[in-house]
Structure formats: structure tokens, C-alpha cells
Coordinates of C-alpha atoms and ligand atoms in Angstrom, one line a residue:
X66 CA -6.3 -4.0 -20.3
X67 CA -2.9 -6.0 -20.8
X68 CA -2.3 -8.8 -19.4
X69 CA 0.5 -11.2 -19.0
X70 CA 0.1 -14.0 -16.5
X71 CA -3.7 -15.1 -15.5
X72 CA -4.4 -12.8 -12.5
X73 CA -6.8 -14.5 -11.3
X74 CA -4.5 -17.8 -10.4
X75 CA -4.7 -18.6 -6.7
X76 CA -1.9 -16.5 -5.2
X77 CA 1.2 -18.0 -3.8
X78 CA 1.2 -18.0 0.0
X79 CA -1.4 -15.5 1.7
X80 CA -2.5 -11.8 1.2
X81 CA -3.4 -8.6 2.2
X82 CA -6.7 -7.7 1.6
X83 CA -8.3 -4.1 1.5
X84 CA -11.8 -3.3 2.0
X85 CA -13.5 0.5 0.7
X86 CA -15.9 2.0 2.5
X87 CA -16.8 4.9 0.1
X88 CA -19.3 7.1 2.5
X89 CA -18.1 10.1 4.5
X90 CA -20.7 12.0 6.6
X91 CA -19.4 15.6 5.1
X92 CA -17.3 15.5 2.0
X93 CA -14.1 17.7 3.5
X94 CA -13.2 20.6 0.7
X95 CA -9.9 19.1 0.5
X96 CA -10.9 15.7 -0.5
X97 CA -9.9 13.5 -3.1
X98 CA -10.5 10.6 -2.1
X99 CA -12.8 8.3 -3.7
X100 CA -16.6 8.8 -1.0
X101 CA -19.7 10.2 -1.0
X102 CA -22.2 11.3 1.6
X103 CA -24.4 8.3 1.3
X104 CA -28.0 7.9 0.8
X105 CA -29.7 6.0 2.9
X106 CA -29.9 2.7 0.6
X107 CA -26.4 3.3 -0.3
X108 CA -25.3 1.5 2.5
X109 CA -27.3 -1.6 2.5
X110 CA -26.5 -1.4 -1.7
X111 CA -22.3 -1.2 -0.7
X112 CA -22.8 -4.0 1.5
X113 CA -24.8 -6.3 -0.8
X114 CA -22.7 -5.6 -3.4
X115 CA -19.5 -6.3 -1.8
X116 CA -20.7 -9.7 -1.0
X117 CA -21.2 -10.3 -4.6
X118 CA -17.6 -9.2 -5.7
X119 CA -16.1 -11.5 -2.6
X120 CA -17.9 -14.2 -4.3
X121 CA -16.5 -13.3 -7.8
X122 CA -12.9 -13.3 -6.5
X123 CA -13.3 -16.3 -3.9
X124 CA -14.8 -18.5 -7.3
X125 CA -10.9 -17.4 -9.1
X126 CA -8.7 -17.3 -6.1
X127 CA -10.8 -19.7 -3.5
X128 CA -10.0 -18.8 0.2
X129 CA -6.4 -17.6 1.1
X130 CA -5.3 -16.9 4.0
X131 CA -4.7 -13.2 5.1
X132 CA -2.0 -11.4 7.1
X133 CA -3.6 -8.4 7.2
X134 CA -7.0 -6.3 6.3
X135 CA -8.1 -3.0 6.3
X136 CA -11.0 -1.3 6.4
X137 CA -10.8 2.1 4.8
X138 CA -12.5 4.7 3.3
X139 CA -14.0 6.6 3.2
X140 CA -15.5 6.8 6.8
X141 CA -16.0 3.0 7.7
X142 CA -17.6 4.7 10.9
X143 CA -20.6 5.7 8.6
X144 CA -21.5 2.3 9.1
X145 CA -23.6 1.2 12.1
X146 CA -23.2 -2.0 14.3
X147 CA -25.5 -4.3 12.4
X148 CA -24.1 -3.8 8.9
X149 CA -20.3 -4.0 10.5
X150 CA -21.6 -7.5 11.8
X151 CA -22.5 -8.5 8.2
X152 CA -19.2 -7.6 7.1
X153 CA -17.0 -9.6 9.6
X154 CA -19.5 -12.6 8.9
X155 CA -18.9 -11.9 5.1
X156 CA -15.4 -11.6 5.8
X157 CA -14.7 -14.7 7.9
X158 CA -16.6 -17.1 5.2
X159 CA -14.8 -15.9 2.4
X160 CA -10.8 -16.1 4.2
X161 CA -9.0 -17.7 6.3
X162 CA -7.5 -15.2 8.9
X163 CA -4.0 -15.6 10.0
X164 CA -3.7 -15.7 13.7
X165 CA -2.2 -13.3 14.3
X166 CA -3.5 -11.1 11.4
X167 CA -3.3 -7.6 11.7
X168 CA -7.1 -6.2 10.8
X169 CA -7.4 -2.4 10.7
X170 CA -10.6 -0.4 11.0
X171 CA -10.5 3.6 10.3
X172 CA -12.7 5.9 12.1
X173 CA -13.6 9.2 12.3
X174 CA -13.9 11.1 15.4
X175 CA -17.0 12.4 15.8
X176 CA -18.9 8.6 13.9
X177 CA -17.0 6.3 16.2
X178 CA -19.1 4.3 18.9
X179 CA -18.7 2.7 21.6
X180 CA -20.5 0.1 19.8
X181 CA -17.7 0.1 17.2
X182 CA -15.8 -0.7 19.6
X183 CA -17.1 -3.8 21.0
X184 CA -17.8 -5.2 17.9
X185 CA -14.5 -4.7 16.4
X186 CA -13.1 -6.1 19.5
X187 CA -15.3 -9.5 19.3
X188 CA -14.2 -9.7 16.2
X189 CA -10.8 -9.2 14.9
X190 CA -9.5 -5.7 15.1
X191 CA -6.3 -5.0 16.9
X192 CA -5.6 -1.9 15.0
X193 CA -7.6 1.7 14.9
X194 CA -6.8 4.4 12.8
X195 CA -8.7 7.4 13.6
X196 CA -8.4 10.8 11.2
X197 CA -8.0 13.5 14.0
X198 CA -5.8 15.7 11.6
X199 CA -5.3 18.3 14.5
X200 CA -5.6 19.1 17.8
X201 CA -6.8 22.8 17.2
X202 CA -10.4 23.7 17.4
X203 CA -10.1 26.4 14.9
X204 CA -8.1 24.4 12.3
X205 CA -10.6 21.4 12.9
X206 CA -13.6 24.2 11.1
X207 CA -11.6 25.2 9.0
X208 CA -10.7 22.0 7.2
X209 CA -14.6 21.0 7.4
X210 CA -14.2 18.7 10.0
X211 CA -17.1 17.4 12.1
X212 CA -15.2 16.7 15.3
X213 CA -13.7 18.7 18.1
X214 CA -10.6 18.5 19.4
X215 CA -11.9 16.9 22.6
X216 CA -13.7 14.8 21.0
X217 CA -10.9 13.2 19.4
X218 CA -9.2 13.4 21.9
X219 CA -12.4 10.7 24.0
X220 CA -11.5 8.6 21.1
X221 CA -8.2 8.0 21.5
X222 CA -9.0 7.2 24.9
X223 CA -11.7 4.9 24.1
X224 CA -10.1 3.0 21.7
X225 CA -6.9 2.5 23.6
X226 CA -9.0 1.6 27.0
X227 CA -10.3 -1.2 24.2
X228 CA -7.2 -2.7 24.1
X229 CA -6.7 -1.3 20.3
X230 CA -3.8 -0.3 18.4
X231 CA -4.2 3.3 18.3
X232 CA -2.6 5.6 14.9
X233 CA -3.8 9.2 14.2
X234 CA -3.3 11.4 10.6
X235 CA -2.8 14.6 11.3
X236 CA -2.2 17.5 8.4
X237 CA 0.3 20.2 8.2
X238 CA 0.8 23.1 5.7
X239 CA -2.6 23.9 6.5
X240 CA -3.7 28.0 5.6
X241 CA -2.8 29.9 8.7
X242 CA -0.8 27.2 10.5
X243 CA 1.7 28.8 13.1
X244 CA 4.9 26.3 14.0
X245 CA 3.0 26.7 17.5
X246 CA 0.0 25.1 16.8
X247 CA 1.6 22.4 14.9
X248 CA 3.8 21.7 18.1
X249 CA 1.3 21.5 20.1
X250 CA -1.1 19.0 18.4
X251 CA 2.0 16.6 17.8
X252 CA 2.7 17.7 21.7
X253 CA -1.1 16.7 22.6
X254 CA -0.7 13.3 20.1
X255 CA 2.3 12.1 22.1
X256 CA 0.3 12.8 25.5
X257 CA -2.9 11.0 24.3
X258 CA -0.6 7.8 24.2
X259 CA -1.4 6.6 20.5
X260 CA 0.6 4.1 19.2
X261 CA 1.5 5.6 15.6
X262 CA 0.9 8.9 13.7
X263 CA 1.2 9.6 10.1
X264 CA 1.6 13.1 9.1
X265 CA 0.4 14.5 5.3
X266 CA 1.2 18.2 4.0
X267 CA -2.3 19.3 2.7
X268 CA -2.2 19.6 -1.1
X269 CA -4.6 21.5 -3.0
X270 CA -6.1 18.6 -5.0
X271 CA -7.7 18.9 -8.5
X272 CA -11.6 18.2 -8.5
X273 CA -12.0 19.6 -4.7
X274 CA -13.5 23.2 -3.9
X275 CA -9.8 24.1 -2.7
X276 CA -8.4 23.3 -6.1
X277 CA -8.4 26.9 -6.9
X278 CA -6.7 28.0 -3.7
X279 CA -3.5 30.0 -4.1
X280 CA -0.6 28.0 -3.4
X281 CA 0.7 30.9 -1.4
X282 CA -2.2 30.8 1.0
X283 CA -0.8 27.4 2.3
X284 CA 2.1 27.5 4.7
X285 CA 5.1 26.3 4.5
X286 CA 5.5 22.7 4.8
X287 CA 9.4 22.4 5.6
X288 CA 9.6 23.5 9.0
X289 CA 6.8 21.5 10.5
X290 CA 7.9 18.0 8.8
X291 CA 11.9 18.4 9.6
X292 CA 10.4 19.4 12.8
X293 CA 8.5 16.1 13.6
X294 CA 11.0 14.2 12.3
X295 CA 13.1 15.3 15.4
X296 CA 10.4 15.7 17.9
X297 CA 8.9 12.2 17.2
X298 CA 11.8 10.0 17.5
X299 CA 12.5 11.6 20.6
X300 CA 9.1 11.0 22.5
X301 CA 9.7 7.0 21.0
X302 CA 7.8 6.9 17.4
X303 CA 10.6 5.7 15.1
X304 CA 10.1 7.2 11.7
X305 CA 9.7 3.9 9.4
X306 CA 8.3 5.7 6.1
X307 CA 7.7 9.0 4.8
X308 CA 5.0 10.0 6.5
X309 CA 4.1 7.3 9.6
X310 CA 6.1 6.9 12.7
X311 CA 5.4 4.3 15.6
X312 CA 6.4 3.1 18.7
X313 CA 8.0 -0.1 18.6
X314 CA 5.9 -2.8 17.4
X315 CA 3.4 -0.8 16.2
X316 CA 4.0 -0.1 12.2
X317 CA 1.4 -0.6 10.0
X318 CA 2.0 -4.2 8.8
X319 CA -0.4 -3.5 6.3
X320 CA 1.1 -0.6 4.5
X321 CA 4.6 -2.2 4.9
X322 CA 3.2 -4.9 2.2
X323 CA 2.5 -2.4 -0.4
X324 CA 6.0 -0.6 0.1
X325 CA 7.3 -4.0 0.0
X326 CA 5.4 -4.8 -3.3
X327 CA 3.3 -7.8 -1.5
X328 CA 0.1 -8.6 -2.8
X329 CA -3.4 -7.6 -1.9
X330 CA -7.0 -7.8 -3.0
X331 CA -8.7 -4.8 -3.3
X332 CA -12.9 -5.1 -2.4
X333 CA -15.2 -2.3 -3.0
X334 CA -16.0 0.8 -5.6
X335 CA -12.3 2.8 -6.4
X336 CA -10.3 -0.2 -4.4
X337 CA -7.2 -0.9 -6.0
X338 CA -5.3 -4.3 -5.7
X339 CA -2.2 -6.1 -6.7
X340 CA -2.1 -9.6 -7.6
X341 CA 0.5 -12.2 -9.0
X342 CA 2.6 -9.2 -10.7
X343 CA -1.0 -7.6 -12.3
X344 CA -2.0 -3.8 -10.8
X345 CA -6.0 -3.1 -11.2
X346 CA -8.4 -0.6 -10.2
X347 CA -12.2 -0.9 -9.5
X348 CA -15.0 1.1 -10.9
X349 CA -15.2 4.0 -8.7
X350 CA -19.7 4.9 -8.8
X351 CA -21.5 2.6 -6.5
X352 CA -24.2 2.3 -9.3
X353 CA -22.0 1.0 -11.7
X354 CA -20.0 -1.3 -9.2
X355 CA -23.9 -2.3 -8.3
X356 CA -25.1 -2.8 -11.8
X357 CA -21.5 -4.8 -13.6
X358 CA -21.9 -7.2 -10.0
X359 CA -25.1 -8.0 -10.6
X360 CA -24.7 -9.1 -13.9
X361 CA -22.1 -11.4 -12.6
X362 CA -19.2 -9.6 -14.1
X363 CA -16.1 -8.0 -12.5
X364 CA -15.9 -5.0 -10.0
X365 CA -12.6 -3.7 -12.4
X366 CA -12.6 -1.0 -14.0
X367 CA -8.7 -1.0 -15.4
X368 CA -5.3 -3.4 -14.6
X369 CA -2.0 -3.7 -16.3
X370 CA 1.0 -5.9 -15.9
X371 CA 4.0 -3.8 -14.8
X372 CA 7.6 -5.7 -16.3
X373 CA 11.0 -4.6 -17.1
X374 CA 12.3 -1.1 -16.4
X375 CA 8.8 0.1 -15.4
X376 CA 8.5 -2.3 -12.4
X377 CA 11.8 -1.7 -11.5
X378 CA 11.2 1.3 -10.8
X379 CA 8.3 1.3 -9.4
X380 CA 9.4 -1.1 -6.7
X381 CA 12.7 1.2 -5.9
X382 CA 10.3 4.4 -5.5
X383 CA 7.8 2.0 -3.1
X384 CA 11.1 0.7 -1.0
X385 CA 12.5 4.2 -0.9
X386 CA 9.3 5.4 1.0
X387 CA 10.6 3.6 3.9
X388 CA 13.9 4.5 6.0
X389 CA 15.0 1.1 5.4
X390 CA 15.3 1.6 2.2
X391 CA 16.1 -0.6 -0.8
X392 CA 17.9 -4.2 0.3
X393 CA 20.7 -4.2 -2.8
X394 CA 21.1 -8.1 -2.9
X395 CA 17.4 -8.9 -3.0
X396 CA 16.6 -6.5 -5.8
X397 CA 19.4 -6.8 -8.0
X398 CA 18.4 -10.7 -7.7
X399 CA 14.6 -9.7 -8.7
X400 CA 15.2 -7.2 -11.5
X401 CA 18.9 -7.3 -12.2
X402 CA 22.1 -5.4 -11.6
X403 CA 21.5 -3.6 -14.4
X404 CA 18.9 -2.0 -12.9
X405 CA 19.4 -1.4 -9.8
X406 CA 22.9 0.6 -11.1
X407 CA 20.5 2.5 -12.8
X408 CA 18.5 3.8 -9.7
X409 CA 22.5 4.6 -8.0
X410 CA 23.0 6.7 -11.3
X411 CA 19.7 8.9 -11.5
X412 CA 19.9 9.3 -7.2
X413 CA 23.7 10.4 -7.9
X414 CA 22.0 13.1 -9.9
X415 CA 20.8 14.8 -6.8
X416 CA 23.1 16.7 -3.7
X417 CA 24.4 14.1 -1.9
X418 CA 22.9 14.6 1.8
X419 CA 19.6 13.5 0.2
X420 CA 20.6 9.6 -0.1
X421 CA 22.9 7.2 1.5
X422 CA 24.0 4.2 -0.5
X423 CA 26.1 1.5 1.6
X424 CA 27.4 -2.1 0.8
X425 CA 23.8 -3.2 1.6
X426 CA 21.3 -0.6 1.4
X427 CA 20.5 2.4 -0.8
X428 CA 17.7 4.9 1.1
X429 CA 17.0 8.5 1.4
X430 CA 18.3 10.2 4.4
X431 CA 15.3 12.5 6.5
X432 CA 16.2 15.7 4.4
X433 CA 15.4 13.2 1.0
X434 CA 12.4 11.9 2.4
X435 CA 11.3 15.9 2.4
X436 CA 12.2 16.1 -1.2
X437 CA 10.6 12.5 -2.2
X438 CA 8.3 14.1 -5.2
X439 CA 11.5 15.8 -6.9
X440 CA 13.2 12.3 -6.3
X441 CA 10.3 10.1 -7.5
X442 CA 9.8 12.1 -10.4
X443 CA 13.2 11.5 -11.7
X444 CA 13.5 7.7 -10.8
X445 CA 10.0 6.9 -12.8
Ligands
SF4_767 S1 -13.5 12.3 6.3 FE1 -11.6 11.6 5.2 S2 -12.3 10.5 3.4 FE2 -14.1 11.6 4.2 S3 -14.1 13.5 3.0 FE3 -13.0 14.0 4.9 S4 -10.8 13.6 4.4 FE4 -12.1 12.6 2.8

């Protein structure tokens, strides 16, 4: 681990702070993500534990005050009303909220209650994000899902009729997926009402029982993304970043902090964080996170101090994600002209409708934002 400044130093000004819920009731066979179907002590052990690493950070950062949290997984929706109560009691004696914090809690489908509901309502939730990935009954089996169409479709409703926030993921490039059928679940997203969408292309992931799946069984990912990015806009979701689009006022505040390279805690096995310049990553097993807690040590697994040319960059690929893109005064201030003529002369190495660079901007126009990997992979 290298270090440069203490980490653990009270952060300036407030936070984000992201909380992992690593349980899923099926494991998906596309799945990467760091969950497990839980046991039933799991839960209760998760819980427990997480306490114990809020107390580890609260002892080296005391209480700062949040601007937003999220509750991710995972399936936080795996976890019933009592041990969500826990949480937000946890939660509210270890920070102090903003007031007008934005606090995310995902949900799946076919695990959300109306008890989730209600709880996350008395306490501080304003935002849902619910994986409905598509509005196709035959797509929903095919990608393991446990939920129907209709049913996600109930818990849109629900969760709007709560007075929440509502975004959906959906998934395109699936095996088998017709332009048709991916028009029509963006065509039933829009009519639910939700607030905000973000759309992934399926990716065969190493470590997942697709891995092995021929490229060429997936389909084409082109048409359906150019697709939504003229469809969306025009039924009022304003693409803001690769892959989320929302009405106005509805952008994930959250994910805007990472893009913008803000800081956050990261709480729970696998969660990542960011703090005063330092990048870590948690110990992914819940026994292990269990067993290094107890003990009274740290959750983290691995951190490292980005500087120079390496952060640099790092920051212009995370402010590129957005349409905004890069704001040329404030980070030639932060990391030099130098640098940032560097970024204009790799981006120059690509056809020229993929980027727009004006007197204060530099970003990647929608046909770059389809070509963002081949882009990335030359800016790092
Ligand atoms: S529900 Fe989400 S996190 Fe869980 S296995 Fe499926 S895709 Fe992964």
C-alpha cells in the first residue's frame, strides 16, 4: 500500500458515503459483481460487522456531514424491515445528514416491499433505483432474473406513489435481442413515469458462467444505444453521462461526485472509497471482513495514492463520462496546462466527430460516448 498524505485525516467539507450490501437472492450468470446468496447468519453477520467498520472510520474521520448515500449491492432488498431499521439507526449516529441529502436505496423487483417502502420513506430515502433490466418476459428468464415484467412494472408504481425518485437499469446487447423489443421496453420505461434510466450493453464477464459465451451470440450493441440516445431526449431524459439519462432534476447526485472526483467512504465487504486524494478497496469475503473487524483492524484490503500524469488522467477519463465534459480552466488549474494539452493531443488522435473541444470545454460528442472504451484506453 502507498501512501502519501494520512488518509485517514478528517476530510475537508462533507462526503459521499456508499454502503454494500453483498447478498442477491439468485446470483444472475452474468454477474460480476461482488454478492452472494446469503446464509441465513450472513445477514445479521453483514450488519454487525458494518457497525464495527463505521466505528473504525468514525474514531479517524469523526462525524462528517453527507451530501449523499447509497445503498447498493448487491440486492439491499435481501434485507428485511428490521435489519433496514438497524441500519438507518447506525447510519444517523455515525453522520450528520445534509438536509437535503440525497440517500439512494436499490431494489430489486421481485424483493421490494411495501415495507421497504415505508421505512425508507420515514427515514431518509428520496431516491430508488430498481434493476428492472427489461420489459420482456422472455428476456427477464433468460438473464436469470427473478421478476416479471409486471412485476416491475408494480414497483415502479409503488415506489413513485411513495413519493420516491424513481431510476431503472436496463440491459441491451442481450443474446436474441430484436431492435423491437429493445424499443419497446425503453417505450414501456418512459410510460411507467420513472424519473431516470441507465442503460449497460451486457458484457460477457470473466469469472461468470457466461464468460465462455461466444461473443457473436451477443447482438449488436450500436443500434440500440445511438438509438436511446435519440429516443430518450426526446420523451424528456437528458443524456448527462454515458450510460444514465434523467428528467430534469433528477441525475444521480451521487454518481455525479465520483465523475467529478469528489470524495466518498466506502462501508462494507468489496466497497471501494476515495478519500483526501487516497483510492482503496475493501476485502471482498464476509468472513474475512468479519474476522480483520473483530480484531479491531481495518475493512481494506488495498489503496494507493494517484499523483501526477496518472491522476490526471484518471480525472479527464471520469469528466469525459459526462456530456459536460471536462471544464478547461478548472483542470488545467488542478493538474496543469501541461496536461491537459496532453489529453487535446491523444483525443486529436481519433476522427474528429468523436469529440468537441471549445474555448471552455473539451467532451465527447454521443457517437464518442459509443466508442468511450477505445477512447479511455488511449487517454490512460
Ligand atoms: S441481482 Fe444484480 S447484483 Fe445480484 S446477481 Fe443479479 S445482476 Fe448481480
Amino acid at each position: 500500500m502507498t501512501r502519501g498524505t494520512n488518509p485517514f485525516e478528517p476530510p475537508a467539507g462533507g462526503l459521499s458515503l456508499y454502503i454494500h450490501v453483498p447478498f442477491c437472492e439468485r446470483k444472475c450468470p452474468y454477474c460480476a459483481f461482488e454478492s452472494k446468496v446469503p446464509s441465513d447468519s450472513d445477514t445479521d453477520l453483514w450488519l454487525e460487522t458494518l457497525g464495527k467498520e463505521l466505528e473504525w472510520w468514525i474514531k479517524r474521520i469523526g462525524t462528517p456531514s453527507l451530501h449523499t448515500c447509497y445503498i447498493g449491492g448487491g440486492t439491499p432488498t435481501v434485507i428485511n424491515g428490521p435489519q433496514w431499521l438497524r441500519l438507518s439507526e447506525m447510519l444517523d449516529s455515525h453522520f450528520r445528514f445534509d438536509p437535503d441529502a440525497e440517500v439512494t436505496a436499490e431494489a430489486n423487483p421481485n424483493s421490494l416491499k411495501a415495507d421497504h417502502l415505508l421505512l425508507w420513506r420515514d427515514w431518509r430515502v428520496n431516491r430508488v433505483s430498481i434493476g428492472v433490466q427489461s420489459f420482456d418476459d422472455a428476456e427477464l428468464m433468460q438473464l436469470g432474473r427473478l421478476h416479471s415484467a409486471a412485476q416491475a412494472y408494480e414497483a415502479i408504481s409503488a415506489s413513485l406513489a411513495s413519493g420516491f425518485s424513481v431510476s431503472a437499469d436496463f440491459m441491451f446487447g442481450l443474446p436474441g435481442q430484436t431492435f423491437r423489443n429493445w424499443a419497446r421496453t425503453l417505450n414501456q420505461a418512459v410510460k411507467s413515469g420513472i424519473n431516470h434510466v441507465s442503460l449497460y450493453q451486457l458484457t460477457l464477464e470473466p469469472g461468470t458462467p457466461w464468460e465462455s459465451m461466444p461473443e457473436q451470440d451477443l447482438s449488436d450493441g450500436y443500434l440500440p444505444y445511438r438509438w436511446a440516445q435519440w429516443y430518450m431526449p426526446r420523451k424528456g431524459y437528458n443524456q448527462y453521462e454515458i450510460a444514465n439519462f434523467a428528467k430534469n432534476g433528477h441525475a444521480s447526485r451521487h454518481n455525479i461526485n465520483y465523475w467529478e472526483e469528489g470524495q466518498y467512504l466506502g462501508i462494507g465487504p468489496g466497497a471501494s472509497g476515495y478519500l483526501n486524494g487516497w483510492r482503496y478497496k475493501n476485502i471482498s469475503a464476509l468472513n474475512e471482513y468479519s474476522r480483520l473487524l473483530d480484531r479491531g483492524g481495518s475493512a481494506i484490503a488495498s489503496g494507493e495514492r494517484l499523483s501526477g500524469e496518472k491522476k490526471a488522467s484518471e480525472a479527464a477519463v471520469l469528466a469525459l463520462r459526462m456530456s459536460k465534459g471536462i471544464d478547461r480552466k478548472e483542470f488545467s488549474l488542478k493538474y496543469g496546462i501541461f496536461q491537459e494539452r496532453k489529453i487535446i493531443e491523444k483525443l486529436s488522435r481519433f476522427p474528429e466527430d468523436l469529440y468537441n473541444i471549445s474555448e471552455k470545454n473539451i467532451s465527447l460528442t454521443l457517437k464518442g460516448m459509443r466508442v468511450a472504451n477505445r477512447i479511455w484506453s488511449e487517454l490512460v
